Coordinates of N, CA and C in Angstrom, one line a residue:
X1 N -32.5 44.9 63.3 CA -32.8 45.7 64.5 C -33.1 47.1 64.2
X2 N -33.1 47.3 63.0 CA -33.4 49.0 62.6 C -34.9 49.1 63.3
X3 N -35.4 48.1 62.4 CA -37.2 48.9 62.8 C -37.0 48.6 64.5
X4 N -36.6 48.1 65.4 CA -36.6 48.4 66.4 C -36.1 50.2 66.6
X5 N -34.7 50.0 66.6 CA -34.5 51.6 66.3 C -35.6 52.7 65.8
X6 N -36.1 52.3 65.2 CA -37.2 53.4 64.2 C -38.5 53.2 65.8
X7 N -38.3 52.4 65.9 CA -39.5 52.5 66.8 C -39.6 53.2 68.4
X8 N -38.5 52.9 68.6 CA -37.7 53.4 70.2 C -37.2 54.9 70.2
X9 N -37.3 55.2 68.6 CA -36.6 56.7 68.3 C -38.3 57.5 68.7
X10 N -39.4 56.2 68.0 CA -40.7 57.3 68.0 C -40.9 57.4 69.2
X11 N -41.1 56.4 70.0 CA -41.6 56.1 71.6 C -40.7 57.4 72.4
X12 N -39.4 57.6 72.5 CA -38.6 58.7 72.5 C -39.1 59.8 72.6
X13 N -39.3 60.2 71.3 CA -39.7 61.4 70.8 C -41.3 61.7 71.4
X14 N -42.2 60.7 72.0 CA -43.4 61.3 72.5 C -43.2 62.4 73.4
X15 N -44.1 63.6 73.9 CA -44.3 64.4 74.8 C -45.4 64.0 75.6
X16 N -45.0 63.5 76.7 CA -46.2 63.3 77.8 C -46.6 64.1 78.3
X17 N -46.2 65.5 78.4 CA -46.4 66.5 79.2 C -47.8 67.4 78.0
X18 N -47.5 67.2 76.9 CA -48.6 67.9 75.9 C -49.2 66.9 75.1
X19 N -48.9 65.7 75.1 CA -49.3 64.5 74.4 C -50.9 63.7 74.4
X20 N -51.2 64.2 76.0 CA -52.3 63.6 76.7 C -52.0 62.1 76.8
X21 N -53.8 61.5 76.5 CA -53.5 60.4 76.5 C -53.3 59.4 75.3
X22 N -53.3 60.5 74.2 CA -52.7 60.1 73.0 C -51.1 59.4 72.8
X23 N -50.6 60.4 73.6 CA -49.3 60.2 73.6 C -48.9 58.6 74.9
X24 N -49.9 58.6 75.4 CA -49.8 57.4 76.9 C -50.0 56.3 76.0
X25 N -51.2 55.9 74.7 CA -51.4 55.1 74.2 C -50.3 55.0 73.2
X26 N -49.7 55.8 72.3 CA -48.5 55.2 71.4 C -47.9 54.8 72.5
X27 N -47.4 55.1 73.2 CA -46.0 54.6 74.0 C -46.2 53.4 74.7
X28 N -47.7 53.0 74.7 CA -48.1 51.4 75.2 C -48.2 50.8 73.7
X29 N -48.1 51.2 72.6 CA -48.3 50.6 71.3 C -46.6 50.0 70.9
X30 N -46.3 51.7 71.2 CA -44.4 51.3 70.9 C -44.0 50.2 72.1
X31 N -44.0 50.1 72.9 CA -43.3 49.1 73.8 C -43.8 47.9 73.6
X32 N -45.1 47.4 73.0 CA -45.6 46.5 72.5 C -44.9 45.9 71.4
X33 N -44.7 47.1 70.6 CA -44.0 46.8 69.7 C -42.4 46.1 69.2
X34 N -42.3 46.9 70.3 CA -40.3 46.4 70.9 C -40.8 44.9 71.3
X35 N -41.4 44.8 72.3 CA -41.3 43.2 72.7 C -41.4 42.1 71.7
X36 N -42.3 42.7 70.7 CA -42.8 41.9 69.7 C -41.7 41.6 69.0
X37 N -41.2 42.9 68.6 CA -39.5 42.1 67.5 C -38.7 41.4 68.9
X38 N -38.2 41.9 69.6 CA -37.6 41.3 70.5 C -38.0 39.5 70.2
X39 N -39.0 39.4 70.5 CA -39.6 37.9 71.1 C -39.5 37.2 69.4
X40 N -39.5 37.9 68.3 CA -39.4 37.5 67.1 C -38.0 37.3 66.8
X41 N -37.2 38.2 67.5 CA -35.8 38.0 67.4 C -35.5 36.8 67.8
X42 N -35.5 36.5 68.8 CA -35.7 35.4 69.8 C -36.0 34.4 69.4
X43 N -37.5 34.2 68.8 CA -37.9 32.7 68.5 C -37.7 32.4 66.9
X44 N -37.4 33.8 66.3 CA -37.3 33.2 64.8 C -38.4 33.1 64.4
X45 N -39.5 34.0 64.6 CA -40.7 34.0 64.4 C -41.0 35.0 63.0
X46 N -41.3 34.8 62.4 CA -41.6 35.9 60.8 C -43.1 36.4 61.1
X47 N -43.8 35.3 61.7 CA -45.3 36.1 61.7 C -45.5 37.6 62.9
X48 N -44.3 37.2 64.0 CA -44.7 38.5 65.1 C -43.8 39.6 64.1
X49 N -43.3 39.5 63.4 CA -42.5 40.7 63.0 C -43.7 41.2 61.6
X50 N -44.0 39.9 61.1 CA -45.5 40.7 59.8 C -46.4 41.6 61.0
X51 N -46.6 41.3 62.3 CA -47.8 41.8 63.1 C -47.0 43.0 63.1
X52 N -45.9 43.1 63.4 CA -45.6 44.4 63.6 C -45.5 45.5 62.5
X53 N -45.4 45.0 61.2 CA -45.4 45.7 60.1 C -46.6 46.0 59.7
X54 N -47.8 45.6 60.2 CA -49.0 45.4 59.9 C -49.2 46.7 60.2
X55 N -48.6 46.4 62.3 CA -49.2 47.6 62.8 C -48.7 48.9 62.6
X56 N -47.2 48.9 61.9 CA -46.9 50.1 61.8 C -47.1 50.8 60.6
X57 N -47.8 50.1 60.0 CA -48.4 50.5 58.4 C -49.6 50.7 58.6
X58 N -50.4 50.6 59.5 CA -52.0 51.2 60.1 C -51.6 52.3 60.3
X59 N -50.6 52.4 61.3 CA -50.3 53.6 62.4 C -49.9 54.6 61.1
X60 N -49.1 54.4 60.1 CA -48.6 55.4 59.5 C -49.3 55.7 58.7
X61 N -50.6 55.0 58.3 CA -51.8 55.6 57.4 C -52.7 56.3 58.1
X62 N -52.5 56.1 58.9 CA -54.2 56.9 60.3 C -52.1 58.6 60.6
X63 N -51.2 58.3 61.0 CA -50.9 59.9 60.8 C -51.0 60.7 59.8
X64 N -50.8 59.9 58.4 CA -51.4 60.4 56.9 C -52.5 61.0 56.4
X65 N -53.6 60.3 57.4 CA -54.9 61.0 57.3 C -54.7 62.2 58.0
X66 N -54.8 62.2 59.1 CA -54.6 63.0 60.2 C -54.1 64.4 59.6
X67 N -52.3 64.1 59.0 CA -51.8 65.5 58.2 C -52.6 65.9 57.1
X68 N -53.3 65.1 56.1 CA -54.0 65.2 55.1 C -55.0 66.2 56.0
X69 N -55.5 66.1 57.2 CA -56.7 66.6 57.4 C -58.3 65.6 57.4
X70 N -57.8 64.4 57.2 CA -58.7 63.3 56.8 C -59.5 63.0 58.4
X71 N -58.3 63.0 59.6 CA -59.1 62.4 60.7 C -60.1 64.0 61.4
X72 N -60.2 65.4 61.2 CA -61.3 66.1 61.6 C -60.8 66.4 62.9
X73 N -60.2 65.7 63.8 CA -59.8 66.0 65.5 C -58.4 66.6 65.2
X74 N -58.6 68.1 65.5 CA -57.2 69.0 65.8 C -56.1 68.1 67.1
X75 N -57.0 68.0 67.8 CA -56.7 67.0 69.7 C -56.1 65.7 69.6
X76 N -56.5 65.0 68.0 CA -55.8 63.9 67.8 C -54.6 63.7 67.2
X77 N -53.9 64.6 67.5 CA -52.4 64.6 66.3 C -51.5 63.9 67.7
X78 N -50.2 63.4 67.9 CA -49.5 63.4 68.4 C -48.5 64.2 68.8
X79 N -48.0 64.5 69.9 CA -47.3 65.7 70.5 C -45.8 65.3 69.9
X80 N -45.0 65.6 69.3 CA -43.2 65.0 69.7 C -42.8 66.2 70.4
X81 N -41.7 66.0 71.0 CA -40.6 66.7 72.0 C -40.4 67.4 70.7
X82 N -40.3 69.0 71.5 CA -39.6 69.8 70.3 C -40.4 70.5 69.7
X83 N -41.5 69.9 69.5 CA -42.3 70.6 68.1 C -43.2 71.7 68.5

């Protein structure tokens, strides 16, 4: 259940108030994501939990770019609480 934790910590940490609709879409990605292990938890499923590693290994290469400077949109970074 960690990567759940890792996930609910990010969903968490969004700012909807400066996030836009950047921030509306991870938080429909993260909850997606929760159900997914959930329902993997559940059925004993290994392939919904590869989907989810899939997707969080996209996600963490596209914010990589992003800090790299790779994605070009200042507007596209993600807001966290705090920052």
């Amino acid at each position: 259940l960690k990567a759940g934790e890792m996930i609910a910590e990010l969903r968490a940490s969004l700012d909807h108030q400066h996030g836009g609709a950047i921030a509306k879409q991870l938080d429909a990605l993260y909850s997606f994501m929760l159900r997914e292990l959930l329902a993997a938890n559940r059925k004993q499923d290994a392939r919904k939990i590869d989907g989810v590693i899939r997707m969080a290994s996209e996600l963490r290469d596209a914010f990589a770019q992003v800090v790299a400077g790779g994605a070009g949109a200042a507007g596209a970074t993600p807001v966290a609480r705090g920052a």
